[in-house]
Short mmCIF file of C-alpha atoms and ligand atoms in Angstrom, two decimals:
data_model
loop_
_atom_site.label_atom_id
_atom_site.label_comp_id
_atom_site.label_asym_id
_atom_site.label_seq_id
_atom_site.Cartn_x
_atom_site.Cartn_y
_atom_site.Cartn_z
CA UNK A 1 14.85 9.46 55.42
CA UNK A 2 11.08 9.49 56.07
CA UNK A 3 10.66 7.24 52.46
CA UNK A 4 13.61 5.06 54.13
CA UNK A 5 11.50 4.58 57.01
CA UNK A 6 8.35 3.76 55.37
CA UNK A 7 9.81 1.37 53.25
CA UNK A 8 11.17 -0.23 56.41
CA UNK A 9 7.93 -0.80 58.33
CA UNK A 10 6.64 -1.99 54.91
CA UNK A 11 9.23 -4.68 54.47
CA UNK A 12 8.27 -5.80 58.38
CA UNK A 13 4.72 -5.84 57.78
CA UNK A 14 5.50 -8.39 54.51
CA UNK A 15 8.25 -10.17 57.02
CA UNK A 16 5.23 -11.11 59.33
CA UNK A 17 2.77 -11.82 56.94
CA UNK A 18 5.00 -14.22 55.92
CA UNK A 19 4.96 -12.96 52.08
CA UNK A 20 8.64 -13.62 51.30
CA UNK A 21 11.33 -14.46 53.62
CA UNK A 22 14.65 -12.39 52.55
CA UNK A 23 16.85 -13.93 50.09
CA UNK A 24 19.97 -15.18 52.22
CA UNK A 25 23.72 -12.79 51.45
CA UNK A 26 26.80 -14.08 51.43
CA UNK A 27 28.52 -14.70 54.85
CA UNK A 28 30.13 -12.13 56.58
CA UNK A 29 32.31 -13.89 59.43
CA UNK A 30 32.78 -10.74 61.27
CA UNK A 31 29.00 -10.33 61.46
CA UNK A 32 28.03 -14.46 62.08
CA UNK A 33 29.83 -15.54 65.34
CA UNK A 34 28.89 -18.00 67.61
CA UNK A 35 26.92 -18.83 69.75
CA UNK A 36 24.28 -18.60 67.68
CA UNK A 37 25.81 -17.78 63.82
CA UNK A 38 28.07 -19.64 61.84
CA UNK A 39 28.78 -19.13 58.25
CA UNK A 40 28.69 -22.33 56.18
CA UNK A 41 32.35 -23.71 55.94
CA UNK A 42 35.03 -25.91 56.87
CA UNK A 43 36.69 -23.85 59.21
CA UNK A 44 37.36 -25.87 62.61
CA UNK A 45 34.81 -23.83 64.46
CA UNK A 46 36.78 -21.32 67.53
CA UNK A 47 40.17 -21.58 65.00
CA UNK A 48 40.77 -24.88 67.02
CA UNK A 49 44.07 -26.80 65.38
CA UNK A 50 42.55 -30.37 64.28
CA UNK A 51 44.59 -32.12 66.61
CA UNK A 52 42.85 -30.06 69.39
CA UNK A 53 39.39 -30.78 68.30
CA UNK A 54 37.19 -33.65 69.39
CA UNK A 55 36.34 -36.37 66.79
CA UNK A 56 32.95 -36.33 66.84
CA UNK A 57 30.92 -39.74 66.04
CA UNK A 58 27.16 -39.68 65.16
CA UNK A 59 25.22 -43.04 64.70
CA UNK A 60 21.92 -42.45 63.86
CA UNK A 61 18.70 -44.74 62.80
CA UNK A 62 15.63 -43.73 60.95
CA UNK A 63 12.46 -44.88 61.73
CA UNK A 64 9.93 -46.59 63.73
CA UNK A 65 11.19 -48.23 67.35
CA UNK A 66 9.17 -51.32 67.66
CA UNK A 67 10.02 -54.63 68.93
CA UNK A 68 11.81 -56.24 66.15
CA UNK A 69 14.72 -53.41 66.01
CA UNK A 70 14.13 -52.61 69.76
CA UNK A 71 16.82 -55.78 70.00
CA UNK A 72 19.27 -54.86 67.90
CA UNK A 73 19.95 -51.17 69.64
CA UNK A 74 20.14 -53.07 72.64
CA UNK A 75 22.27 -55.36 71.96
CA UNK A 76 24.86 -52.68 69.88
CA UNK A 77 24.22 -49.56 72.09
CA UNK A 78 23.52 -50.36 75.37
CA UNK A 79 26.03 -50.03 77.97
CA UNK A 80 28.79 -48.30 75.75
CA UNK A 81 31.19 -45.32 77.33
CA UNK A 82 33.47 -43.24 75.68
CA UNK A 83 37.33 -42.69 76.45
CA UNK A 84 36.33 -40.01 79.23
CA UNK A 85 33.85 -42.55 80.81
CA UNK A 86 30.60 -40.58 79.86
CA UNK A 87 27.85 -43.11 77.94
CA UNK A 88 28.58 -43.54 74.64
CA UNK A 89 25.02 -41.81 72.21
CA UNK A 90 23.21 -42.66 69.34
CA UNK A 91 20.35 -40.07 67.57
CA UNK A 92 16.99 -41.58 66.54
CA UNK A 93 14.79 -40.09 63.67
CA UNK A 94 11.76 -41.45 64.68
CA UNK A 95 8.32 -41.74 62.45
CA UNK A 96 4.85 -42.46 63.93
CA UNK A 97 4.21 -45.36 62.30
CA UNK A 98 5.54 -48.42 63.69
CA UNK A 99 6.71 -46.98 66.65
CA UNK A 100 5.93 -48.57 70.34
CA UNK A 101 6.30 -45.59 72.41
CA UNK A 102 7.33 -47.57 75.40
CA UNK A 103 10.73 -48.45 73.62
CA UNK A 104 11.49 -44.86 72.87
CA UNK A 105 10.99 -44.21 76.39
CA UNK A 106 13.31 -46.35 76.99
CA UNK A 107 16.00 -45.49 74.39
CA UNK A 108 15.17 -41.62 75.75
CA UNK A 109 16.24 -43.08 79.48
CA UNK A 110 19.28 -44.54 78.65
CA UNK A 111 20.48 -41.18 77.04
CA UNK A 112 19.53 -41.72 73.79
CA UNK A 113 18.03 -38.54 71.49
CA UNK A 114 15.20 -38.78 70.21
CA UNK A 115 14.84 -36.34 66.79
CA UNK A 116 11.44 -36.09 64.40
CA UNK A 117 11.21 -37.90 60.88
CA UNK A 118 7.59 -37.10 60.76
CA UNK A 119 3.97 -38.45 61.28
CA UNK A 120 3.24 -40.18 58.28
CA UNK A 121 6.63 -40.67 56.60
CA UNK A 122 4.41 -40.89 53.22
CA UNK A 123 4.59 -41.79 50.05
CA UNK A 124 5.68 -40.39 46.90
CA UNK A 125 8.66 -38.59 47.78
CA UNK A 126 7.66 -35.62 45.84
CA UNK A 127 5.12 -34.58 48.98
CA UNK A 128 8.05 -33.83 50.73
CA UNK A 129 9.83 -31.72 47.99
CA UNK A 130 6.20 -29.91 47.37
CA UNK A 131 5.51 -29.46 51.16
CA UNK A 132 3.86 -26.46 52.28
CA UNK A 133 4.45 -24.89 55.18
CA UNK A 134 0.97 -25.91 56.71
CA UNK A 135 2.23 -29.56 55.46
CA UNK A 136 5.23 -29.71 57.60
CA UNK A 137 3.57 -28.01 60.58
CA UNK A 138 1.50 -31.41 60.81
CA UNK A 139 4.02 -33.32 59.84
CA UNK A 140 7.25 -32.21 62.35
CA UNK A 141 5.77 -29.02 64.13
CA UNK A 142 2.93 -31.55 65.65
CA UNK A 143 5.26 -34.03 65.91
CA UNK A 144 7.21 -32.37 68.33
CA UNK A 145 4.34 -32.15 70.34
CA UNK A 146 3.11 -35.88 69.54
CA UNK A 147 6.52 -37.95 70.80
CA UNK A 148 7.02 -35.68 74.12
CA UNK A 149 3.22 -36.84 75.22
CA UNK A 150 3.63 -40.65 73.72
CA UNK A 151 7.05 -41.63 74.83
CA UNK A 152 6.46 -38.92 78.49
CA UNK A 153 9.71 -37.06 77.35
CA UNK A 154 10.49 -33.40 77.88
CA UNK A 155 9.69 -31.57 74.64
CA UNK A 156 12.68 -29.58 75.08
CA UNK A 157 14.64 -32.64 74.62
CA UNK A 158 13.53 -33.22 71.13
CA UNK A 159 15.85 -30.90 69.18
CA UNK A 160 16.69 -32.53 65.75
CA UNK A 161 14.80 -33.84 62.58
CA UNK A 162 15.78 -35.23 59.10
CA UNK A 163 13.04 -35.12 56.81
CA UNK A 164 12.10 -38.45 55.15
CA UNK A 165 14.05 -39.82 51.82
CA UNK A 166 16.37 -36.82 53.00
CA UNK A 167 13.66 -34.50 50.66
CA UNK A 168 14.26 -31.11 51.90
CA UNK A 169 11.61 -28.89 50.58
CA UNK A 170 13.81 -25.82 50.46
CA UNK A 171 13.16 -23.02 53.28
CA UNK A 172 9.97 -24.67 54.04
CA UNK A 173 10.71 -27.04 56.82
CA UNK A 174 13.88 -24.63 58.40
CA UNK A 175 10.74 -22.37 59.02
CA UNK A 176 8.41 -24.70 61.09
CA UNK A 177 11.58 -25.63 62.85
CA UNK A 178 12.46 -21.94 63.62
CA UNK A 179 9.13 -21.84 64.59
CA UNK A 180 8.67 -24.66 66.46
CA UNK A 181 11.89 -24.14 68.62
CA UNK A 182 14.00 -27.51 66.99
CA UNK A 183 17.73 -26.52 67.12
CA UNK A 184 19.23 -28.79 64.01
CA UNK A 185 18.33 -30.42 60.91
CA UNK A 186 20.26 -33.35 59.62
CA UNK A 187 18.65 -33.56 56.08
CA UNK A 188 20.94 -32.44 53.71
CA UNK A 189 23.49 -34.50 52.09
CA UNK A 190 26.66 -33.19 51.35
CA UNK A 191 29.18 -34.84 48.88
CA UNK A 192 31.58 -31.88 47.61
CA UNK A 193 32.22 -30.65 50.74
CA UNK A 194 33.60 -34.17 52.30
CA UNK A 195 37.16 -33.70 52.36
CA UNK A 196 38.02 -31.05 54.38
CA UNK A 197 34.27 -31.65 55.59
CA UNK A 198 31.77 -29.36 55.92
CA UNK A 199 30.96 -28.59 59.80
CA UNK A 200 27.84 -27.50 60.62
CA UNK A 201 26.31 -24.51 60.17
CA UNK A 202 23.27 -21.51 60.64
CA UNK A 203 21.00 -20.42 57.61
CA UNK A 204 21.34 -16.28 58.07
CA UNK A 205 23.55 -16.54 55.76
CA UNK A 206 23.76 -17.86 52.10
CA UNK A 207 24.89 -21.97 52.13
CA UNK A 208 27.74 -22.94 49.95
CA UNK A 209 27.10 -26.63 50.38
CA UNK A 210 26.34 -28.19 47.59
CA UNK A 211 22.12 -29.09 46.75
CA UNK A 212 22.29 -32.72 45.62
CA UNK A 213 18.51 -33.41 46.82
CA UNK A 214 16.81 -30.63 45.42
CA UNK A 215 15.10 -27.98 46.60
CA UNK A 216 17.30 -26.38 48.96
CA UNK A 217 17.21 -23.37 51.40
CA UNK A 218 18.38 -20.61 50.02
CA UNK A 219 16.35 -17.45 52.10
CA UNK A 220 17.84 -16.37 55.15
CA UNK A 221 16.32 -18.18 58.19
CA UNK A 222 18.37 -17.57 61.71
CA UNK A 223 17.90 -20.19 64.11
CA UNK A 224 17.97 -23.74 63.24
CA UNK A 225 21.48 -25.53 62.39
CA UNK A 226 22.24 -27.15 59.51
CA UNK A 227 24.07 -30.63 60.76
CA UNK A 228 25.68 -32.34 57.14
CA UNK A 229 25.28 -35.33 55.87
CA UNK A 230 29.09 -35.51 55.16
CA UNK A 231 28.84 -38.27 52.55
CA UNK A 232 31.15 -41.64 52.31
CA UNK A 233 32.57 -43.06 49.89
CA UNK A 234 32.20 -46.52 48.30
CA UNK A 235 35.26 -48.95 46.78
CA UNK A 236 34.17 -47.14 43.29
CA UNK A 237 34.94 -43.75 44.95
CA UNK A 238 30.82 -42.92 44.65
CA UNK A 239 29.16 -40.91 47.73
CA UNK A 240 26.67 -42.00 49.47
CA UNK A 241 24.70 -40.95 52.28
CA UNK A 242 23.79 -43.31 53.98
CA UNK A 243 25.69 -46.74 55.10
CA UNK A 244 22.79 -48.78 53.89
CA UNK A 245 22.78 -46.83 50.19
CA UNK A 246 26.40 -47.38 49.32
CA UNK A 247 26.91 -49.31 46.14
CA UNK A 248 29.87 -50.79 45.85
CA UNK A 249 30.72 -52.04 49.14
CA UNK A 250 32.61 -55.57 50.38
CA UNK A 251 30.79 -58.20 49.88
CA UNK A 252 28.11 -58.45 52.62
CA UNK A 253 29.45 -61.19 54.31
CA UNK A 254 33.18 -59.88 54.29
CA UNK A 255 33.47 -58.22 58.08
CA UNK A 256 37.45 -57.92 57.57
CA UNK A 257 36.62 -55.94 54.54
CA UNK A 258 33.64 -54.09 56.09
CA UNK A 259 35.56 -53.10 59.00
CA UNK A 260 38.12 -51.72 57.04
CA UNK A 261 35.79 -50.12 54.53
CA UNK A 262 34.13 -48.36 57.43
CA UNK A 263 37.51 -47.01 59.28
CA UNK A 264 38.96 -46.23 56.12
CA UNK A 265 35.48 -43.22 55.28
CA UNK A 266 36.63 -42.27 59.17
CA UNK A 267 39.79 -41.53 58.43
CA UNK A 268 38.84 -38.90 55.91
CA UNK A 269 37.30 -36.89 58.85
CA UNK A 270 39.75 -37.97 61.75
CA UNK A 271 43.51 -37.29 59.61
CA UNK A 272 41.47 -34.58 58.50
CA UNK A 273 39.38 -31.47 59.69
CA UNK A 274 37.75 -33.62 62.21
CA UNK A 275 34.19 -33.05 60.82
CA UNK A 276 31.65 -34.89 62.24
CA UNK A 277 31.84 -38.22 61.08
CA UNK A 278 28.13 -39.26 60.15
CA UNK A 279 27.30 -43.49 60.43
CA UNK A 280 23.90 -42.90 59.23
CA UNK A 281 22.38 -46.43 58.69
CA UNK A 282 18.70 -48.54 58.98
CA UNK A 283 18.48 -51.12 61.58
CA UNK A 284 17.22 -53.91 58.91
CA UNK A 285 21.11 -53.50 57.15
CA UNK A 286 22.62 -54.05 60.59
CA UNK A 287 20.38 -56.88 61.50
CA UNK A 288 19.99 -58.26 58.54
CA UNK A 289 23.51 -58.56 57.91
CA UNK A 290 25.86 -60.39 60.95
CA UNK A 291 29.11 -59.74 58.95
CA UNK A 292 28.39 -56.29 58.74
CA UNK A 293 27.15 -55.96 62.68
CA UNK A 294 30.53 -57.39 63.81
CA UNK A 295 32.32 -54.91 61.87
CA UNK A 296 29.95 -51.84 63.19
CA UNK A 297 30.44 -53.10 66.49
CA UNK A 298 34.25 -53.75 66.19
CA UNK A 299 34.32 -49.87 65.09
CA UNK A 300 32.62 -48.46 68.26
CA UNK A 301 34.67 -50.71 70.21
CA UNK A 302 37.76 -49.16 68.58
CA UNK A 303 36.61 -45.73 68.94
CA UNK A 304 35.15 -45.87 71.95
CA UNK A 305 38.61 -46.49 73.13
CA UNK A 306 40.49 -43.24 71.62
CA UNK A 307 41.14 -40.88 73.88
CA UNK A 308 39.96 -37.72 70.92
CA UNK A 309 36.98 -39.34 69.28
CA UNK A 310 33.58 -39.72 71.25
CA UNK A 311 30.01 -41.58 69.77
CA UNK A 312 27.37 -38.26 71.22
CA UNK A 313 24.16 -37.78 70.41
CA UNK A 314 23.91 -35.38 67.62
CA UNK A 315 22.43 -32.26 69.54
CA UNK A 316 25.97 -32.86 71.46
CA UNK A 317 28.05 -31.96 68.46
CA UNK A 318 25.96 -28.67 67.75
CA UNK A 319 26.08 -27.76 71.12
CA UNK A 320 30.13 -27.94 70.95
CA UNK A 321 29.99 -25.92 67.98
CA UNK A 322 28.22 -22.98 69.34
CA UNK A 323 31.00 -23.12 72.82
CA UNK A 324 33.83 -25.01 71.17
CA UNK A 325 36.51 -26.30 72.91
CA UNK A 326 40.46 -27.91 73.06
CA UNK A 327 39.86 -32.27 73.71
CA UNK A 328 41.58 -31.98 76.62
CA UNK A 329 38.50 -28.79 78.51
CA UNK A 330 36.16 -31.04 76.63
CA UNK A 331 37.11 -34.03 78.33
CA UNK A 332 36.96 -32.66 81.51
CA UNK A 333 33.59 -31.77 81.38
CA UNK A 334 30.48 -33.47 83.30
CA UNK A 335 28.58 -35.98 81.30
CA UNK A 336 24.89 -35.22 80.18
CA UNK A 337 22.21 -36.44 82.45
CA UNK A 338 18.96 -37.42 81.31
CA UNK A 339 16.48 -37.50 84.06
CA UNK A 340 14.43 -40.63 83.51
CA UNK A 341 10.55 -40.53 83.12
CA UNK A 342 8.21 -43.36 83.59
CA UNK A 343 6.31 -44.36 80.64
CA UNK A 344 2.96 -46.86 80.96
CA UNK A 345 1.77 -48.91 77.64
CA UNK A 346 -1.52 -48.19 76.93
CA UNK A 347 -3.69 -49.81 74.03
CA UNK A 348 -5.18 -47.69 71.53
CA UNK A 349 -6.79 -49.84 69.23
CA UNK A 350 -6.80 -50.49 65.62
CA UNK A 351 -6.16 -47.17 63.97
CA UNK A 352 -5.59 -46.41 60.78
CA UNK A 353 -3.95 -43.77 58.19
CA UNK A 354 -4.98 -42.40 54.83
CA UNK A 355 -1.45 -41.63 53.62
CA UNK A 356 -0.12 -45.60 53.42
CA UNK A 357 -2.12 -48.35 51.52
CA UNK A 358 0.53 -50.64 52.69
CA UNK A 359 0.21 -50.07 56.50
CA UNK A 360 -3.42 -50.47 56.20
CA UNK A 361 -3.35 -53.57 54.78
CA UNK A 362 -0.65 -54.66 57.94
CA UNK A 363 -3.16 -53.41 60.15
CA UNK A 364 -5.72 -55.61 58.79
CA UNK A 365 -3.34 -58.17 58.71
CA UNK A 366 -2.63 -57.81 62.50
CA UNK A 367 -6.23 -57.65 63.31
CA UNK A 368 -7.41 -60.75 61.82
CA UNK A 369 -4.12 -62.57 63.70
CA UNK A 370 -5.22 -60.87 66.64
CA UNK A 371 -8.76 -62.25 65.87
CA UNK A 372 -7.66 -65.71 65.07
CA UNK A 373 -5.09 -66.11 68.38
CA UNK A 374 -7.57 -64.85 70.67
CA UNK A 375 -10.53 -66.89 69.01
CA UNK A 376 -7.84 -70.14 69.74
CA UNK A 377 -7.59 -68.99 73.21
CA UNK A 378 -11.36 -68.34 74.21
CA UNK A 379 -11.92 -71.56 72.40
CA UNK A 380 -9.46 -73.56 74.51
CA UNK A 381 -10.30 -72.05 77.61
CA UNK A 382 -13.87 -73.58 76.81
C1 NAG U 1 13.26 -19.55 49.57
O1 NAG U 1 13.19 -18.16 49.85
C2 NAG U 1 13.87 -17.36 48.90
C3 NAG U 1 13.81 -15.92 49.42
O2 NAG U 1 12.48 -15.50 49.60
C4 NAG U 1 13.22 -17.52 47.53
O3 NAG U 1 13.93 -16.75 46.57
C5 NAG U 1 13.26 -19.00 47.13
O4 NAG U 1 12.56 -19.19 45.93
C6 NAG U 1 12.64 -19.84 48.22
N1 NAG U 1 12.79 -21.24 47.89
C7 NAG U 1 11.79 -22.05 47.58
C8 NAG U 1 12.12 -23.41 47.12
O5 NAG U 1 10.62 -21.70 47.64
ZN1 ZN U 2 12.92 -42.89 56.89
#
């Protein structure tokens, strides 16, 4: 008993040092409930029947808000509303670079999330598989910190991150989010666990989802929620990720075909288990493409019109996980209110980063254009 004890406090003592975090067991489901515990499957969280359970829709973009993409979320997002009249969402994974504070301010007041994707969003991917602890603390923990001053948002409103080129860096960055109070990661692809699709899940248990970007958590970590990247697939039957990394697709130009290719990876989720169904895309694919635009756009419009399915902003889905509910209690409750917050432009000046050759050379770019427009000016003025 006394050796049992002793061996106890010693375990602790390595526990805070930080030595070794315990190697995750298999999931018990009488010990994991919810609220806050949820072993890894594709169980329709609180034994709901699928046709009971909400459709959930999550549109996300990575990276920078600036003025050029600024237009595009306007012109897709803005003023949407789901069957049960509450504004349609849309997550952001925003990264430091590029990123005009003032819009995300904006997206932030019009109900948008706003998640992490890091500082630097460096180059080669490998930092992010390698990633220390100490590395991820600057890169997300500070983060955190870094978009609730910049864009004047509430930190608690940041909840969510997805680590860049979706390089997890095993239980390395669920430990600055533990730590760092961020409820869900939505990093980690999943393409054997599409159909019934994996919902999401906590980490004090062992994962069965599948590691396709390796490293991969595999200690026990309670706290953050894993949120899957339930994979599509393309005409050749391939997953992908990501809209914008699908392979074979419809020709770019072909909305019919688009459209159908799109509603046709939805239907796996909504004749299905009703996972979350994941449109994880870049702006530049939407933009860039018109045919493909319509065809996003004739999708929300569809869905946005189904009395079970609803577009929400991914911290909604993991908060209906932990309380989950029949459509028809969901429906009847109040929509989310974000309380707006004024946010003034300010000018920093030039500055630059180590980590990016390429955004240093922009920057020099911009401030010889800047030079040149404003030597035009002074010398007309003259
Ligand atoms: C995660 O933690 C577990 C348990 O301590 C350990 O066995 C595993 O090697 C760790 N993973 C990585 C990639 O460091
Ligand atoms: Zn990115």
């Amino acid at each position: 008993m006394k050796r049992l004890s002793v061996l106890c406090s010693l375990l602790l003592v390595a526990a805070a040092l930080g030595t070794e975090l315990p190697l995750a067991t298999p999931c018990d489901e009488e010990a994991c409930k919810l609220p806050d515990c949820r072993c890894s499957s594709t169980n329709i969280p609180g034994g709901l029947r699928a046709r009971d359970t909400p459709q959930f829709v999550t549109v996300t973009f990575d990276d920078g808000i600036n003025v050029i993409n600024i237009e595009t979320y306007r012109e897709v997002l803005y003023g949407r509303s789901n069957s049960n009249r509450c504004p349609a969402g849309a997550t952001f994974y925003v990264s430091h670079e590029y990123t005009n504070y003032q819009l995300v301010n904006e997206l932030y007041n019009r109900g948008f999330e706003i998640a992490l994707h890091s500082i630097s969003h460096r180059t080669p991917q490998a930092f992010w598989a390698d990633a220390t602890y100490q590395n991820l603390v600057q890169e997300i923990g500070d983060q955190k910190r870094q978009m609730a001053h910049f864009a004047s948002i509430p930190a608690s409103a940041i909840k969510g991150v997805r680590i860049p080129f979706l390089q997890m860096s095993g239980n390395t960055s669920f430990q600055v989010m533990a730590d760092f109070d961020l409820l869900y990661d939505c990093t980690w692809p999943t393409t054997a666990l599409t159909n019934p699709g994996l919902w999401p899940y906590t980490l004090h248990h062992e994962s069965i989802q599948d590691c396709i970007i390796p490293p991969c958590p595999t200690a026990s970590i309670p706290g953050p929620w894993v949120l899957p990247m339930i994979s599509w697939r393309d005409l050749n039957n391939f997953p992908c990720s990501m809209v914008d990394g699908c392979f074979f697709t419809p020709d770019r130009t072909d909305e019919e075909g688009w459209f159908k290719f799109i509603l046709t990876n939805f239907e796996r989720h909504y004749l299905g288990n009703r996972a979350p169904f994941g449109f994880f895309v870049h702006e530049w694919f939407i933009s860039s493409n018109p045919a493909i635009k319509r065809a996003f756009v004739r999708f929300m419009d569809i869905i946005n019109n189904l009395n079970d399915v609803f577009m929400v902003n991914s911290a909604e889905v993991i908060d209906w996980v932990k309380n989950p509910v029949p459509i028809d209690r969901y429906r009847q409750q109040q929509c989310k209110f974000t309380m707006p917050s004024i946010c003034r432009p300010s000018f920093c000046g030039p500055l630059t980063g180590t980590h990016n050759q390429a955004s240093e050379d922009i920057l020099f770019v911009l401030l010889i254009l800047l030079l040149a427009v404003y030597g035009r000016i002074s010398w007309k003025s003259t």
